[in-house]
Amino acid sequence: MPPPADIVKVAIEWPGAFPKLMEIDQKKPLSSIIKEVCDGWSLANHDQFALQHADSSNFYITEKNRNEIKNGAILRLTTSPAQNAQQLHERIQSSSMDAKLEALKDLANYSRDVTFAQEFINLDGISLLTQMVESGTERYQKLQKIMKPCFGDMLSFTLTAFVELMDHGIVSWDTFSVAFIKKIASYVNKFASDISILQRSLAILESMVLNSHDLYQKVAQEITIGQLIPHLQGTDQEIQTYTIAVINALFLKAPDDKRQVSCRVSYIYIYEMANILAQKQLRSIILTHVIRAQRAINNEMAHQLYVLQVLTFNLLEDRMMTKMDPQDQAQRDIIFELRRIAFDAESEPNNSSGSIEKRKSMYTRDYKKLGFINHVNPAMDFTQTPPGMLALDNMLYFAKHHQDAYIRIVLENSSREDKHECPFGRSSIELTKMLCEILKVGELPSETCNDFHPMFFTHDRSFEEFFCICIQLLNKTWKEMRATSEDFNKVMQVVKEQIMRALTTKPSSLDQFKSKLQNLSYTEILKIRQSERMNQEDFQSRPILELKEKIQPEILELIKQQRLNRLVEGTCFRKLNSRRRQDKFWYCRLSPNHKVLHYGDLEESPQGEVPHDSLQDKLPVADIKAVVTGKDCPHMKEKGALKQNKEVLELAFSILYDSSGQLNFIAPDKHEYCVWTDGLNALLGKDMLSDLTRNDLDTLLSMEIKLRLLDLENIQIPDAPPPIPKEPSNYDFVYDCN
């Protein structure tokens, strides 16, 4: 007979004694269980003791997390969190350097536990650590020369403990002094600093900027992009990642004039940042030392590059949302310049002659040739937002930097009389709007996306160059389609498909992107569409549909087995919180017999499969009550920034078990989300309803049908079986072959 659900069998350790096997009744108060354990070893003052996990986490067991104790777990009897916090608080103030170093090392380890962290913070431990950082260099300046390794380790453990304590969100970031910020910034500014100190200093600065507007102002005054750039030129990818994360944080939190009217320093800083990001130095360093370095880019670095890409393109939002003022002469002069480059490049000196009426008539004719909708006042074409003035900026850039191509496109289309001319002005405006939608200009970066494009880091004006390539593609596609003005929307749809298909190949440069587009002509797009259409529509006759229905269960079983095999391999999931991204991971995998889920925390992202025995926690599949997704997940109902992020919401799922147990996931990408939700539903005997399953089913069904019908190639399959012939008038047609 199985033991009651509330009884958990565990082993409990105590230094100097044999481990004790006992059964824990989860209905009893935790204090009673601790008293019982202490009485077994004749230990007095049981209120000064606590239980903690004996694994690498060393987390304390509390009334809140006691339900996480599993059968077979190994626990340890130890001093209570309050007692431990008090002892460490005293030990880190020791006059002995060795004792102080050992205490800080223990503090860095214990601070990961929120129970201990709360007790240490209650003792004003954060203030003590900040004082040590602020005065540490001066106090131990002499010792540093003779005990540099010891001092470096001591500072590293101090900063590690500080980061772990602050990460629990118990203390507000607004409480720190300028002296503390200056000290942390000084560690970053010293290029020869210890790697661990530099890493933690960068992490602290990132958290300061992301969590406090006031601290952003102070950090921005202490750290410049120029001081961060040398850290990108090193070989340590983790330092590079943290450096770009700080740049992104400064960029993301820089206030604009709509929100912070009185903050002059911030205006100057955001203006400087926009200029620096546009300069060749930062871009080329990232391209050379990060993107094109002779090593793979890990997920966290890919995310930070994606964030930088999004924030850089978001600089265009102001122009994208700015309407053109038809009365603004400076803006009108840009349109005049477009006309001049196209039509007056060689005859400019003779342009001053003629009456005003003739010149107006000539301008109107030229504006029509340029493809504007409003020939009389083309400024009206730029009053729609988006794309606003950004479209005009792109047109001027194209006209000045690719003048030959610009003149060729304009003159080529203005000289046509067969109604097949491509309107350059209208096309440029709609294309700019489309590119902004594709690149999501103006949207905040996702917490989980890693989708950066290397080609956008290869040019100082990547968006404008992107536009120049695409406007030439549009003109080429227009001619291939022999389109007229009525076909404008059709052409734009084809161009969008060409651009999206080329982007999915992740070209490494703009030239490579251009080459990809050359291979995606209108004829090729038609072939691709035709092929996709044939895959969908080829086999719609009743016999084929009946055959599909017959073999579909076999295909679904094949997909189910593939999903379960992927769950057996397992997946590494990232731990996220609302304060900052962290390099903390956990792994989950299904046992080969499909009966147990093994999971546990990892120190770093694994390079291959994680063995079952290294995953401490288990969840029997039989205990799973339900699998929920999106807004129904418990961790998506909690307050925090993640709740507001649509993309994170689409990757979230949870396993519900027992009465209140839950295992919360955020998948690394949509593919893994579909694999896991499908696999878990298959384990529970439910249908697999993901988009991935539908696509796989369509693909495999189509392939299987084609294989089975190979012998019937070029034979028309009737919708109905042929009629049964009439009986013969006689049966005298049997031949004797002998």
PDB file of N, CA and C in Angstrom, residues 79 83-107 110 116 120 128 132 154:
ATOM      1  N   THR A  79      21.940  25.883  11.433  1.00  0.00           N
ATOM      2  CA  THR A  79      21.493  27.041  12.214  1.00  0.00           C
ATOM      3  C   THR A  79      20.397  27.781  11.463  1.00  0.00           C
ATOM      4  N   GLN A  83      19.903  33.278  12.838  1.00  0.00           N
ATOM      5  CA  GLN A  83      21.165  33.041  13.541  1.00  0.00           C
ATOM      6  C   GLN A  83      22.336  33.116  12.562  1.00  0.00           C
ATOM      7  N   ASN A  84      22.180  32.495  11.401  1.00  0.00           N
ATOM      8  CA  ASN A  84      23.242  32.485  10.393  1.00  0.00           C
ATOM      9  C   ASN A  84      23.529  33.898   9.902  1.00  0.00           C
ATOM     10  N   ALA A  85      22.463  34.674   9.670  1.00  0.00           N
ATOM     11  CA  ALA A  85      22.632  36.060   9.204  1.00  0.00           C
ATOM     12  C   ALA A  85      23.372  36.888  10.247  1.00  0.00           C
ATOM     13  N   GLN A  86      23.023  36.701  11.520  1.00  0.00           N
ATOM     14  CA  GLN A  86      23.676  37.452  12.595  1.00  0.00           C
ATOM     15  C   GLN A  86      25.168  37.107  12.674  1.00  0.00           C
ATOM     16  N   GLN A  87      25.470  35.810  12.548  1.00  0.00           N
ATOM     17  CA  GLN A  87      26.875  35.391  12.623  1.00  0.00           C
ATOM     18  C   GLN A  87      27.686  35.943  11.451  1.00  0.00           C
ATOM     19  N   LEU A  88      27.124  35.867  10.244  1.00  0.00           N
ATOM     20  CA  LEU A  88      27.847  36.381   9.075  1.00  0.00           C
ATOM     21  C   LEU A  88      27.985  37.895   9.137  1.00  0.00           C
ATOM     22  N   HIS A  89      26.973  38.561   9.670  1.00  0.00           N
ATOM     23  CA  HIS A  89      27.027  40.018   9.820  1.00  0.00           C
ATOM     24  C   HIS A  89      28.209  40.420  10.698  1.00  0.00           C
ATOM     25  N   GLU A  90      28.471  39.617  11.712  1.00  0.00           N
ATOM     26  CA  GLU A  90      29.602  39.899  12.613  1.00  0.00           C
ATOM     27  C   GLU A  90      30.923  39.468  11.975  1.00  0.00           C
ATOM     28  N   ARG A  91      30.923  38.318  11.310  1.00  0.00           N
ATOM     29  CA  ARG A  91      32.166  37.786  10.740  1.00  0.00           C
ATOM     30  C   ARG A  91      32.738  38.672   9.627  1.00  0.00           C
ATOM     31  N   ILE A  92      31.865  39.279   8.809  1.00  0.00           N
ATOM     32  CA  ILE A  92      32.395  40.102   7.710  1.00  0.00           C
ATOM     33  C   ILE A  92      32.991  41.411   8.218  1.00  0.00           C
ATOM     34  N   GLN A  93      32.818  41.700   9.496  1.00  0.00           N
ATOM     35  CA  GLN A  93      33.430  42.898  10.088  1.00  0.00           C
ATOM     36  C   GLN A  93      34.679  42.550  10.893  1.00  0.00           C
ATOM     37  N   SER A  94      35.134  41.316  10.734  1.00  0.00           N
ATOM     38  CA  SER A  94      36.304  40.861  11.471  1.00  0.00           C
ATOM     39  C   SER A  94      37.554  41.643  11.044  1.00  0.00           C
ATOM     40  N   SER A  95      38.470  41.798  11.965  1.00  0.00           N
ATOM     41  CA  SER A  95      39.730  42.487  11.661  1.00  0.00           C
ATOM     42  C   SER A  95      40.717  41.559  10.948  1.00  0.00           C
ATOM     43  N   SER A  96      40.452  40.255  11.013  1.00  0.00           N
ATOM     44  CA  SER A  96      41.318  39.280  10.340  1.00  0.00           C
ATOM     45  C   SER A  96      40.941  39.199   8.861  1.00  0.00           C
ATOM     46  N   MET A  97      41.923  39.387   7.998  1.00  0.00           N
ATOM     47  CA  MET A  97      41.654  39.357   6.558  1.00  0.00           C
ATOM     48  C   MET A  97      41.181  37.976   6.115  1.00  0.00           C
ATOM     49  N   ASP A  98      41.785  36.917   6.639  1.00  0.00           N
ATOM     50  CA  ASP A  98      41.394  35.560   6.252  1.00  0.00           C
ATOM     51  C   ASP A  98      39.969  35.254   6.691  1.00  0.00           C
ATOM     52  N   ALA A  99      39.639  35.629   7.928  1.00  0.00           N
ATOM     53  CA  ALA A  99      38.289  35.391   8.444  1.00  0.00           C
ATOM     54  C   ALA A  99      37.265  36.201   7.653  1.00  0.00           C
ATOM     55  N   LYS A 100      37.630  37.427   7.327  1.00  0.00           N
ATOM     56  CA  LYS A 100      36.736  38.297   6.561  1.00  0.00           C
ATOM     57  C   LYS A 100      36.485  37.715   5.170  1.00  0.00           C
ATOM     58  N   LEU A 101      37.545  37.226   4.530  1.00  0.00           N
ATOM     59  CA  LEU A 101      37.421  36.657   3.185  1.00  0.00           C
ATOM     60  C   LEU A 101      36.515  35.431   3.204  1.00  0.00           C
ATOM     61  N   GLU A 102      36.709  34.542   4.194  1.00  0.00           N
ATOM     62  CA  GLU A 102      35.891  33.337   4.289  1.00  0.00           C
ATOM     63  C   GLU A 102      34.426  33.687   4.555  1.00  0.00           C
ATOM     64  N   ALA A 103      34.196  34.704   5.382  1.00  0.00           N
ATOM     65  CA  ALA A 103      32.825  35.129   5.694  1.00  0.00           C
ATOM     66  C   ALA A 103      32.135  35.693   4.458  1.00  0.00           C
ATOM     67  N   LEU A 104      32.843  36.496   3.683  1.00  0.00           N
ATOM     68  CA  LEU A 104      32.251  37.070   2.468  1.00  0.00           C
ATOM     69  C   LEU A 104      31.959  35.990   1.433  1.00  0.00           C
ATOM     70  N   LYS A 105      32.815  34.976   1.385  1.00  0.00           N
ATOM     71  CA  LYS A 105      32.572  33.856   0.474  1.00  0.00           C
ATOM     72  C   LYS A 105      31.284  33.124   0.855  1.00  0.00           C
ATOM     73  N   ASP A 106      31.104  32.885   2.167  1.00  0.00           N
ATOM     74  CA  ASP A 106      29.872  32.240   2.638  1.00  0.00           C
ATOM     75  C   ASP A 106      28.658  33.132   2.381  1.00  0.00           C
ATOM     76  N   LEU A 107      28.824  34.427   2.588  1.00  0.00           N
ATOM     77  CA  LEU A 107      27.715  35.357   2.379  1.00  0.00           C
ATOM     78  C   LEU A 107      27.268  35.356   0.918  1.00  0.00           C
ATOM     79  N   TYR A 110      25.191  32.118   0.509  1.00  0.00           N
ATOM     80  CA  TYR A 110      23.902  32.107   1.203  1.00  0.00           C
ATOM     81  C   TYR A 110      22.927  33.147   0.654  1.00  0.00           C
ATOM     82  N   PHE A 116      17.290  33.579   3.772  1.00  0.00           N
ATOM     83  CA  PHE A 116      18.474  34.150   4.418  1.00  0.00           C
ATOM     84  C   PHE A 116      18.598  35.631   4.070  1.00  0.00           C
ATOM     85  N   PHE A 120      19.238  38.837   6.585  1.00  0.00           N
ATOM     86  CA  PHE A 120      20.457  39.647   6.519  1.00  0.00           C
ATOM     87  C   PHE A 120      20.122  41.110   6.226  1.00  0.00           C
ATOM     88  N   LEU A 128      25.766  47.848   5.200  1.00  0.00           N
ATOM     89  CA  LEU A 128      27.116  47.434   5.602  1.00  0.00           C
ATOM     90  C   LEU A 128      27.966  47.110   4.374  1.00  0.00           C
ATOM     91  N   MET A 132      31.346  49.031   2.955  1.00  0.00           N
ATOM     92  CA  MET A 132      32.601  48.318   2.698  1.00  0.00           C
ATOM     93  C   MET A 132      33.122  48.627   1.297  1.00  0.00           C
ATOM     94  N   MET A 154      38.159  39.353  -2.105  1.00  0.00           N
ATOM     95  CA  MET A 154      37.263  39.922  -1.102  1.00  0.00           C
ATOM     96  C   MET A 154      36.257  40.879  -1.750  1.00  0.00           C
TER      97      MET A 154
END
